[in-house]
PDB file of C-alpha atoms in Angstrom:
ATOM      1  CA  MET U   1       5.771   9.759  -6.847  1.00 35.00           C
ATOM      2  CA  VAL U   2       2.279  11.809  -5.658  1.00 43.00           C
ATOM      3  CA  CYS U   3       2.105  13.843  -2.788  1.00 43.00           C
ATOM      4  CA  ALA U   4      -0.307  12.593   0.166  1.00 44.00           C
ATOM      5  CA  ARG U   5      -1.976  15.984   0.349  1.00 43.00           C
ATOM      6  CA  ALA U   6      -2.301  16.369  -3.808  1.00 44.00           C
ATOM      7  CA  VAL U   7      -4.921  13.714  -2.585  1.00 47.00           C
ATOM      8  CA  PHE U   8      -7.142  15.520  -0.458  1.00 43.00           C
ATOM      9  CA  ARG U   9      -6.770  18.605  -3.348  1.00 44.00           C
ATOM     10  CA  HIS U  10      -9.158  15.475  -5.002  1.00 46.00           C
ATOM     11  CA  ILE U  11     -11.845  14.202  -2.556  1.00 48.00           C
ATOM     12  CA  ARG U  12     -14.841  16.997  -1.888  1.00 40.00           C
ATOM     13  CA  HIS U  13     -18.121  16.615  -0.966  1.00 40.00           C
ATOM     14  CA  GLY U  14     -20.029  14.224  -3.475  1.00 44.00           C
ATOM     15  CA  ALA U  15     -19.929  11.210  -4.808  1.00 45.00           C
ATOM     16  CA  LYS U  16     -17.035  11.608  -7.792  1.00 52.00           C
ATOM     17  CA  LEU U  17     -13.906   9.591  -9.656  1.00 61.00           C
ATOM     18  CA  HIS U  18     -11.038  11.956  -9.301  1.00 58.00           C
ATOM     19  CA  PRO U  19      -8.523  11.437 -11.436  1.00 63.00           C
ATOM     20  CA  ILE U  20      -5.624  12.687  -9.784  1.00 58.00           C
ATOM     21  CA  GLU U  21      -1.359  12.517 -10.946  1.00 59.00           C
ATOM     22  CA  GLY U  22       1.806  12.614  -9.093  1.00 53.00           C
ATOM     23  CA  GLN U  23       4.914  15.107  -8.767  1.00 43.00           C
ATOM     24  CA  PRO U  24       7.942  14.544  -8.457  1.00 38.00           C
ATOM     25  CA  HIS U  25       8.905  14.690  -4.402  1.00 42.00           C
ATOM     26  CA  ALA U  26      12.560  16.038  -3.984  1.00 39.00           C
ATOM     27  CA  ALA U  27      13.963  15.191  -0.657  1.00 42.00           C
ATOM     28  CA  GLY U  28      14.317  17.864   1.836  1.00 44.00           C
ATOM     29  CA  LEU U  29      10.952  19.381   1.442  1.00 42.00           C
ATOM     30  CA  PRO U  30       9.580  20.802   3.900  1.00 46.00           C
ATOM     31  CA  PRO U  31       6.794  18.225   5.197  1.00 51.00           C
ATOM     32  CA  PRO U  32       2.701  19.005   3.802  1.00 50.00           C
ATOM     33  CA  ARG U  33       0.816  21.885   5.794  1.00 49.00           C
ATOM     34  CA  SER U  34      -0.675  20.861   8.971  1.00 48.00           C
ATOM     35  CA  THR U  35      -4.797  20.890   8.744  1.00 51.00           C
ATOM     36  CA  SER U  36      -7.688  20.802  10.857  1.00 58.00           C
ATOM     37  CA  MET U  37      -7.027  17.069  12.456  1.00 70.00           C
ATOM     38  CA  SER U  38     -11.023  16.001  12.239  1.00 84.00           C
ATOM     39  CA  ARG U  39     -11.906  17.152   8.540  1.00 90.00           C
ATOM     40  CA  LEU U  40     -11.697  13.502   7.823  1.00 96.00           C
ATOM     41  CA  ALA U  41     -13.460  12.664  11.249  1.00 96.00           C
ATOM     42  CA  GLY U  42     -14.673   9.449  10.997  1.00 96.00           C
ATOM     43  CA  LYS U  43     -14.905   8.606   7.008  1.00 98.00           C
ATOM     44  CA  ARG U  44     -14.101   4.963   6.421  1.00 99.00           C
ATOM     45  CA  THR U  45     -11.567   4.977   4.161  1.00 99.00           C
ATOM     46  CA  LEU U  46     -10.172   2.233   1.385  1.00 99.00           C
ATOM     47  CA  ILE U  47      -6.969   2.674   0.031  1.00 99.00           C
ATOM     48  CA  THR U  48      -5.591  -0.505  -2.405  1.00 98.00           C
ATOM     49  CA  GLY U  49      -1.520  -0.297  -2.765  1.00 98.00           C
ATOM     50  CA  GLY U  50      -1.437   1.469   0.857  1.00 98.00           C
ATOM     51  CA  THR U  51       1.282  -0.297   1.714  1.00 98.00           C
ATOM     52  CA  SER U  52       4.172   1.140   0.955  1.00 97.00           C
ATOM     53  CA  GLY U  53       4.884   4.694  -1.460  1.00 96.00           C
ATOM     54  CA  ILE U  54       2.204   7.223  -2.298  1.00 95.00           C
ATOM     55  CA  GLY U  55      -0.562   5.239  -0.734  1.00 97.00           C
ATOM     56  CA  LEU U  56       1.469   3.988   2.922  1.00 98.00           C
ATOM     57  CA  GLU U  57       1.763   7.951   3.242  1.00 98.00           C
ATOM     58  CA  THR U  58      -1.518   8.760   2.481  1.00 97.00           C
ATOM     59  CA  ALA U  59      -3.232   5.861   4.638  1.00 98.00           C
ATOM     60  CA  ARG U  60      -0.313   8.188   7.355  1.00 98.00           C
ATOM     61  CA  GLN U  61      -2.450  11.440   6.464  1.00 97.00           C
ATOM     62  CA  PHE U  62      -5.648   9.782   6.197  1.00 98.00           C
ATOM     63  CA  LEU U  63      -4.995   8.643   9.916  1.00 97.00           C
ATOM     64  CA  ALA U  64      -3.583  12.331  11.063  1.00 96.00           C
ATOM     65  CA  GLU U  65      -7.564  13.489   9.816  1.00 96.00           C
ATOM     66  CA  GLY U  66      -9.164  11.607  11.559  1.00 97.00           C
ATOM     67  CA  ALA U  67     -10.244   8.520   9.475  1.00 98.00           C
ATOM     68  CA  ARG U  68     -10.624   4.902   9.684  1.00 98.00           C
ATOM     69  CA  VAL U  69      -8.544   3.551   7.037  1.00 99.00           C
ATOM     70  CA  ILE U  70      -7.713  -0.163   5.628  1.00 99.00           C
ATOM     71  CA  VAL U  71      -5.035  -0.181   3.363  1.00 99.00           C
ATOM     72  CA  THR U  72      -4.125  -3.625   0.638  1.00 99.00           C
ATOM     73  CA  GLY U  73      -0.979  -4.498  -0.942  1.00 98.00           C
ATOM     74  CA  ASN U  74       0.970  -8.150  -2.398  1.00 96.00           C
ATOM     75  CA  ASN U  75       3.488  -7.834  -0.761  1.00 96.00           C
ATOM     76  CA  PRO U  76       4.078  -9.958   2.153  1.00 97.00           C
ATOM     77  CA  GLU U  77       7.178  -7.442   3.665  1.00 98.00           C
ATOM     78  CA  SER U  78       5.834  -4.435   2.143  1.00 98.00           C
ATOM     79  CA  ILE U  79       2.343  -5.737   4.471  1.00 98.00           C
ATOM     80  CA  ALA U  80       4.061  -6.762   7.912  1.00 98.00           C
ATOM     81  CA  ASN U  81       6.263  -3.082   7.285  1.00 98.00           C
ATOM     82  CA  ALA U  82       2.776  -0.765   7.152  1.00 98.00           C
ATOM     83  CA  LYS U  83       0.911  -3.110   9.364  1.00 98.00           C
ATOM     84  CA  ALA U  84       3.824  -1.636  11.968  1.00 98.00           C
ATOM     85  CA  ALA U  85       3.853   1.339  10.973  1.00 98.00           C
ATOM     86  CA  LEU U  86       0.100   2.730  10.874  1.00 98.00           C
ATOM     87  CA  GLY U  87      -0.157   0.659  13.667  1.00 97.00           C
ATOM     88  CA  ALA U  88      -3.430  -1.703  15.125  1.00 96.00           C
ATOM     89  CA  GLU U  89      -6.125   0.623  14.121  1.00 96.00           C
ATOM     90  CA  VAL U  90      -5.950  -0.159  10.842  1.00 98.00           C
ATOM     91  CA  LEU U  91      -7.291  -3.327   8.783  1.00 99.00           C
ATOM     92  CA  VAL U  92      -3.823  -4.312   6.175  1.00 99.00           C
ATOM     93  CA  LEU U  93      -4.893  -6.489   3.641  1.00 98.00           C
ATOM     94  CA  ARG U  94      -3.491  -8.936   1.268  1.00 98.00           C
ATOM     95  CA  ALA U  95      -5.082  -8.613  -1.899  1.00 98.00           C
ATOM     96  CA  ASP U  96      -4.112  -8.907  -5.709  1.00 98.00           C
ATOM     97  CA  SER U  97      -5.374  -6.494  -7.837  1.00 97.00           C
ATOM     98  CA  ALA U  98      -5.199  -8.150 -10.752  1.00 97.00           C
ATOM     99  CA  SER U  99      -7.433 -10.712  -9.423  1.00 98.00           C
ATOM    100  CA  VAL U 100     -10.855  -9.638 -10.394  1.00 98.00           C
ATOM    101  CA  ALA U 101     -12.503 -12.528  -7.343  1.00 98.00           C
ATOM    102  CA  ALA U 102      -9.329 -10.461  -5.176  1.00 98.00           C
ATOM    103  CA  GLN U 103     -11.105  -7.340  -5.594  1.00 98.00           C
ATOM    104  CA  GLN U 104     -14.764  -8.402  -4.926  1.00 98.00           C
ATOM    105  CA  GLN U 105     -13.171 -10.523  -1.554  1.00 99.00           C
ATOM    106  CA  LEU U 106     -11.718  -7.041  -0.418  1.00 99.00           C
ATOM    107  CA  ALA U 107     -15.449  -5.281  -1.581  1.00 99.00           C
ATOM    108  CA  GLN U 108     -16.893  -7.907   0.794  1.00 99.00           C
ATOM    109  CA  ALA U 109     -14.165  -7.441   3.065  1.00 99.00           C
ATOM    110  CA  VAL U 110     -14.781  -3.754   3.141  1.00 99.00           C
ATOM    111  CA  GLN U 111     -18.564  -3.942   3.047  1.00 99.00           C
ATOM    112  CA  ALA U 112     -17.555  -6.515   6.502  1.00 99.00           C
ATOM    113  CA  HIS U 113     -15.525  -4.118   8.496  1.00 98.00           C
ATOM    114  CA  TYR U 114     -17.224  -0.737   7.860  1.00 98.00           C
ATOM    115  CA  GLY U 115     -20.657  -1.501   6.106  1.00 98.00           C
ATOM    116  CA  GLN U 116     -20.235   1.490   4.487  1.00 98.00           C
ATOM    117  CA  LEU U 117     -17.139   3.121   2.193  1.00 98.00           C
ATOM    118  CA  ASP U 118     -16.789   6.855   2.226  1.00 97.00           C
ATOM    119  CA  ILE U 119     -13.759   6.826   0.648  1.00 97.00           C
ATOM    120  CA  ALA U 120     -11.925   5.043  -2.230  1.00 97.00           C
ATOM    121  CA  PHE U 121      -7.852   5.750  -2.937  1.00 97.00           C
ATOM    122  CA  LEU U 122      -7.418   2.795  -6.117  1.00 97.00           C
ATOM    123  CA  ASN U 123      -3.333   3.299  -6.185  1.00 97.00           C
ATOM    124  CA  ALA U 124      -2.617   0.113  -6.650  1.00 97.00           C
ATOM    125  CA  GLY U 125      -0.489  -0.131  -9.738  1.00 96.00           C
ATOM    126  CA  VAL U 126       2.560  -1.875 -11.720  1.00 96.00           C
ATOM    127  CA  SER U 127       4.960   0.377 -14.020  1.00 96.00           C
ATOM    128  CA  VAL U 128       6.890  -1.856 -16.187  1.00 97.00           C
ATOM    129  CA  TRP U 129       8.863   0.352 -19.004  1.00 97.00           C
ATOM    130  CA  ALA U 130      10.639  -1.316 -22.018  1.00 98.00           C
ATOM    131  CA  PRO U 131      10.918  -0.868 -25.854  1.00 98.00           C
ATOM    132  CA  ILE U 132       8.041  -2.888 -28.032  1.00 98.00           C
ATOM    133  CA  GLU U 133      10.526  -5.463 -28.676  1.00 98.00           C
ATOM    134  CA  ASP U 134      10.492  -6.884 -25.605  1.00 98.00           C
ATOM    135  CA  TRP U 135       7.026  -6.760 -24.627  1.00 98.00           C
ATOM    136  CA  THR U 136       5.248 -10.477 -24.429  1.00 98.00           C
ATOM    137  CA  GLU U 137       1.842 -10.975 -24.069  1.00 98.00           C
ATOM    138  CA  GLN U 138       2.573 -12.554 -20.598  1.00 98.00           C
ATOM    139  CA  ALA U 139       3.698  -9.871 -19.874  1.00 98.00           C
ATOM    140  CA  PHE U 140       1.398  -6.698 -21.403  1.00 98.00           C
ATOM    141  CA  ASP U 141      -1.377  -9.072 -19.841  1.00 98.00           C
ATOM    142  CA  ALA U 142      -0.296  -8.367 -16.637  1.00 98.00           C
ATOM    143  CA  SER U 143       0.161  -4.938 -16.527  1.00 98.00           C
ATOM    144  CA  PHE U 144      -3.854  -4.117 -17.500  1.00 98.00           C
ATOM    145  CA  ALA U 145      -4.498  -6.914 -15.683  1.00 98.00           C
ATOM    146  CA  ILE U 146      -3.116  -4.994 -12.117  1.00 98.00           C
ATOM    147  CA  ASN U 147      -3.780  -1.241 -13.589  1.00 98.00           C
ATOM    148  CA  VAL U 148      -6.400  -1.383 -15.777  1.00 98.00           C
ATOM    149  CA  LYS U 149      -9.220  -4.456 -14.939  1.00 98.00           C
ATOM    150  CA  GLY U 150      -8.746  -5.053 -10.923  1.00 98.00           C
ATOM    151  CA  PRO U 151      -9.314  -1.465 -10.470  1.00 97.00           C
ATOM    152  CA  TYR U 152     -12.630  -1.102 -12.498  1.00 97.00           C
ATOM    153  CA  PHE U 153     -13.985  -4.562 -11.164  1.00 98.00           C
ATOM    154  CA  LEU U 154     -13.233  -3.288  -7.319  1.00 98.00           C
ATOM    155  CA  MET U 155     -15.003   0.219  -8.297  1.00 96.00           C
ATOM    156  CA  GLN U 156     -17.940  -2.103 -10.077  1.00 96.00           C
ATOM    157  CA  ALA U 157     -17.751  -4.420  -7.018  1.00 98.00           C
ATOM    158  CA  LEU U 158     -18.000  -1.210  -4.167  1.00 97.00           C
ATOM    159  CA  LEU U 159     -21.344  -0.184  -5.692  1.00 95.00           C
ATOM    160  CA  PRO U 160     -23.159  -1.282  -3.376  1.00 95.00           C
ATOM    161  CA  VAL U 161     -20.536  -0.287  -0.193  1.00 97.00           C
ATOM    162  CA  PHE U 162     -20.755   3.415  -1.013  1.00 95.00           C
ATOM    163  CA  ALA U 163     -22.304   5.771   1.419  1.00 93.00           C
ATOM    164  CA  ASN U 164     -24.042   8.409   0.373  1.00 87.00           C
ATOM    165  CA  PRO U 165     -22.236  10.884  -0.798  1.00 89.00           C
ATOM    166  CA  ALA U 166     -18.915   9.441  -2.027  1.00 92.00           C
ATOM    167  CA  ALA U 167     -15.206  10.290  -3.245  1.00 92.00           C
ATOM    168  CA  VAL U 168     -13.211   7.710  -5.495  1.00 93.00           C
ATOM    169  CA  VAL U 169     -10.337   9.137  -6.272  1.00 94.00           C
ATOM    170  CA  LEU U 170      -7.854   7.747  -9.061  1.00 94.00           C
ATOM    171  CA  ASN U 171      -4.149   7.474  -8.958  1.00 93.00           C
ATOM    172  CA  THR U 172      -3.407   8.361 -12.621  1.00 92.00           C
ATOM    173  CA  SER U 173      -0.207   9.478 -14.353  1.00 91.00           C
ATOM    174  CA  ILE U 174       0.996  12.332 -16.476  1.00 91.00           C
ATOM    175  CA  ASN U 175       2.627   9.956 -19.610  1.00 89.00           C
ATOM    176  CA  ALA U 176      -1.407   9.240 -20.293  1.00 91.00           C
ATOM    177  CA  HIS U 177      -0.882  12.611 -22.507  1.00 91.00           C
ATOM    178  CA  VAL U 178       2.484  12.867 -23.452  1.00 91.00           C
ATOM    179  CA  GLY U 179       4.661   9.794 -25.952  1.00 88.00           C
ATOM    180  CA  THR U 180       7.496   8.983 -24.206  1.00 93.00           C
ATOM    181  CA  ALA U 181       9.969   6.289 -24.799  1.00 95.00           C
ATOM    182  CA  ARG U 182       9.729   2.709 -23.571  1.00 96.00           C
ATOM    183  CA  SER U 183       5.715   4.265 -21.498  1.00 96.00           C
ATOM    184  CA  SER U 184       3.929   2.792 -24.460  1.00 97.00           C
ATOM    185  CA  VAL U 185       1.645  -0.676 -22.135  1.00 98.00           C
ATOM    186  CA  TYR U 186       1.715   1.447 -18.949  1.00 97.00           C
ATOM    187  CA  ALA U 187       0.814   4.742 -20.417  1.00 97.00           C
ATOM    188  CA  ALA U 188      -1.795   2.663 -22.748  1.00 97.00           C
ATOM    189  CA  THR U 189      -3.309   1.400 -19.064  1.00 97.00           C
ATOM    190  CA  LYS U 190      -3.095   5.429 -17.513  1.00 96.00           C
ATOM    191  CA  ALA U 191      -5.102   6.602 -20.555  1.00 96.00           C
ATOM    192  CA  ALA U 192      -7.374   3.676 -20.072  1.00 96.00           C
ATOM    193  CA  PHE U 193      -7.661   4.941 -16.086  1.00 91.00           C
ATOM    194  CA  LEU U 194      -8.100   8.004 -16.760  1.00 92.00           C
ATOM    195  CA  SER U 195     -10.924   7.634 -19.135  1.00 94.00           C
ATOM    196  CA  MET U 196     -13.148   5.568 -16.694  1.00 92.00           C
ATOM    197  CA  ALA U 197     -13.034   8.977 -14.799  1.00 90.00           C
ATOM    198  CA  LYS U 198     -14.900  10.716 -17.529  1.00 89.00           C
ATOM    199  CA  THR U 199     -16.859   7.961 -18.054  1.00 92.00           C
ATOM    200  CA  LEU U 200     -17.519   6.225 -14.683  1.00 91.00           C
ATOM    201  CA  SER U 201     -18.876   9.739 -13.599  1.00 87.00           C
ATOM    202  CA  SER U 202     -20.857  10.474 -16.266  1.00 84.00           C
ATOM    203  CA  GLU U 203     -22.557   6.447 -15.486  1.00 85.00           C
ATOM    204  CA  LEU U 204     -23.188   6.784 -12.521  1.00 78.00           C
ATOM    205  CA  LEU U 205     -23.945  10.163 -12.038  1.00 73.00           C
ATOM    206  CA  ARG U 206     -27.132   9.516 -14.942  1.00 69.00           C
ATOM    207  CA  ALA U 207     -27.720   6.340 -12.757  1.00 64.00           C
ATOM    208  CA  ALA U 208     -27.858   8.839  -9.845  1.00 59.00           C
ATOM    209  CA  SER U 209     -30.145  11.116 -11.744  1.00 54.00           C
ATOM    210  CA  ALA U 210     -32.857   8.238 -12.808  1.00 55.00           C
ATOM    211  CA  SER U 211     -32.733   6.601  -8.730  1.00 47.00           C
ATOM    212  CA  THR U 212     -33.696   9.837  -7.299  1.00 43.00           C
ATOM    213  CA  ARG U 213     -36.652   9.994  -9.373  1.00 42.00           C
ATOM    214  CA  SER U 214     -37.808   6.743  -8.027  1.00 38.00           C
ATOM    215  CA  ALA U 215     -35.923   6.520  -3.805  1.00 37.00           C
ATOM    216  CA  PRO U 216     -33.296   8.607  -2.818  1.00 38.00           C
ATOM    217  CA  ALA U 217     -30.086   7.765  -4.856  1.00 39.00           C
ATOM    218  CA  ARG U 218     -27.696   6.169  -3.047  1.00 43.00           C
ATOM    219  CA  TRP U 219     -24.775   8.259  -5.192  1.00 42.00           C
ATOM    220  CA  LYS U 220     -25.078  11.675  -5.551  1.00 42.00           C
ATOM    221  CA  PRO U 221     -21.897  12.524  -7.916  1.00 40.00           C
ATOM    222  CA  ARG U 222     -20.640  15.333  -9.494  1.00 37.00           C
ATOM    223  CA  CYS U 223     -19.437  14.415 -12.481  1.00 32.00           C
ATOM    224  CA  THR U 224     -15.161  15.151 -13.296  1.00 34.00           C
ATOM    225  CA  THR U 225     -13.353  14.964 -16.529  1.00 31.00           C
ATOM    226  CA  SER U 226      -9.980  15.886 -16.861  1.00 33.00           C
ATOM    227  CA  SER U 227      -7.945  17.659 -19.358  1.00 31.00           C
ATOM    228  CA  ALA U 228      -3.665  17.939 -19.629  1.00 33.00           C
ATOM    229  CA  SER U 229      -1.067  18.888 -21.850  1.00 32.00           C
ATOM    230  CA  PRO U 230       2.580  17.633 -20.932  1.00 31.00           C
ATOM    231  CA  THR U 231       2.585  20.803 -18.898  1.00 28.00           C
ATOM    232  CA  HIS U 232      -0.860  21.100 -16.894  1.00 31.00           C
ATOM    233  CA  THR U 233      -3.665  18.900 -15.885  1.00 30.00           C
ATOM    234  CA  ALA U 234      -6.686  20.444 -14.720  1.00 32.00           C
ATOM    235  CA  THR U 235      -9.542  18.366 -13.358  1.00 33.00           C
ATOM    236  CA  ARG U 236     -12.977  20.150 -14.038  1.00 31.00           C
ATOM    237  CA  SER U 237     -16.221  19.561 -11.872  1.00 30.00           C
ATOM    238  CA  THR U 238     -18.296  21.699 -10.227  1.00 26.00           C
ATOM    239  CA  ARG U 239     -14.411  23.263  -8.110  1.00 28.00           C
ATOM    240  CA  THR U 240     -11.419  23.346 -10.278  1.00 25.00           C
ATOM    241  CA  SER U 241      -8.642  22.516  -8.457  1.00 30.00           C
ATOM    242  CA  PRO U 242      -5.097  21.015 -10.050  1.00 31.00           C
ATOM    243  CA  PRO U 243      -3.372  18.301  -9.376  1.00 33.00           C
ATOM    244  CA  PRO U 244       0.568  18.204  -9.739  1.00 35.00           C
ATOM    245  CA  SER U 245       2.002  16.716 -12.638  1.00 36.00           C
ATOM    246  CA  ARG U 246       3.967  13.860 -12.706  1.00 36.00           C
ATOM    247  CA  SER U 247       7.380  13.055 -14.168  1.00 35.00           C
ATOM    248  CA  ALA U 248       7.965   9.731 -16.897  1.00 36.00           C
ATOM    249  CA  ALA U 249       9.574   7.341 -13.550  1.00 38.00           C
ATOM    250  CA  SER U 250      13.067   5.762 -16.135  1.00 39.00           C
ATOM    251  CA  ALA U 251      12.043   2.264 -13.836  1.00 43.00           C
ATOM    252  CA  PRO U 252       9.815  -0.567 -13.064  1.00 51.00           C
ATOM    253  CA  ARG U 253       8.087   0.165  -8.992  1.00 57.00           C
ATOM    254  CA  THR U 254       5.007  -1.360  -7.836  1.00 61.00           C
ATOM    255  CA  ARG U 255       2.720   0.187  -5.876  1.00 66.00           C
TER     256      ARG U 255
END
């Protein structure tokens, strides 16, 4: 599981795509170090898959740092729990990550609520592990729809909503780099997500440069890419900061 504080290490000034990778969070570890309560003061944030696990803890930390928060989920029970845990100041929305139409509606809801968006943490996803002989076309397509297609079209729908500057954080996995048995489909979705961080950063950087020549740019990104080995991953931009590694999970899980 990703420590929520890892997300903060990948939010910098400027519109960027940040691939991050999780690490196990052992029971009994001390809580994150206290930080300035105003570091994210007034920042308008969106956390997909924010009603449980990584996303819910990130929402708590964003709130503690002064941010305004929208979280999404798709499970009625986790949505109800998140509403109770986060309080009335947080907008909790139901959104199907596999549905392009639902992601477009989410972008519209974000715009209606905030006007513009400063930070998007694209965390919603499903982790299904199975040997190749057990995969069906339906299950394969569902994993790619939730982990790849939905987030891609959410980013597309958010383009006119992002503030200048803005930050996008993508939750990837060490499984994009290592050949763990039974992870073939999950790893492929995360490799695709990691690739998006590289290609879309480059694309948005060029778009901002072209826009700047004729009008104030909506985006002012600093391009990020990712390099990794089975034991180390680093996100490179104008600054370099290593995210924690993520170990494989043996059981299916969603967020």
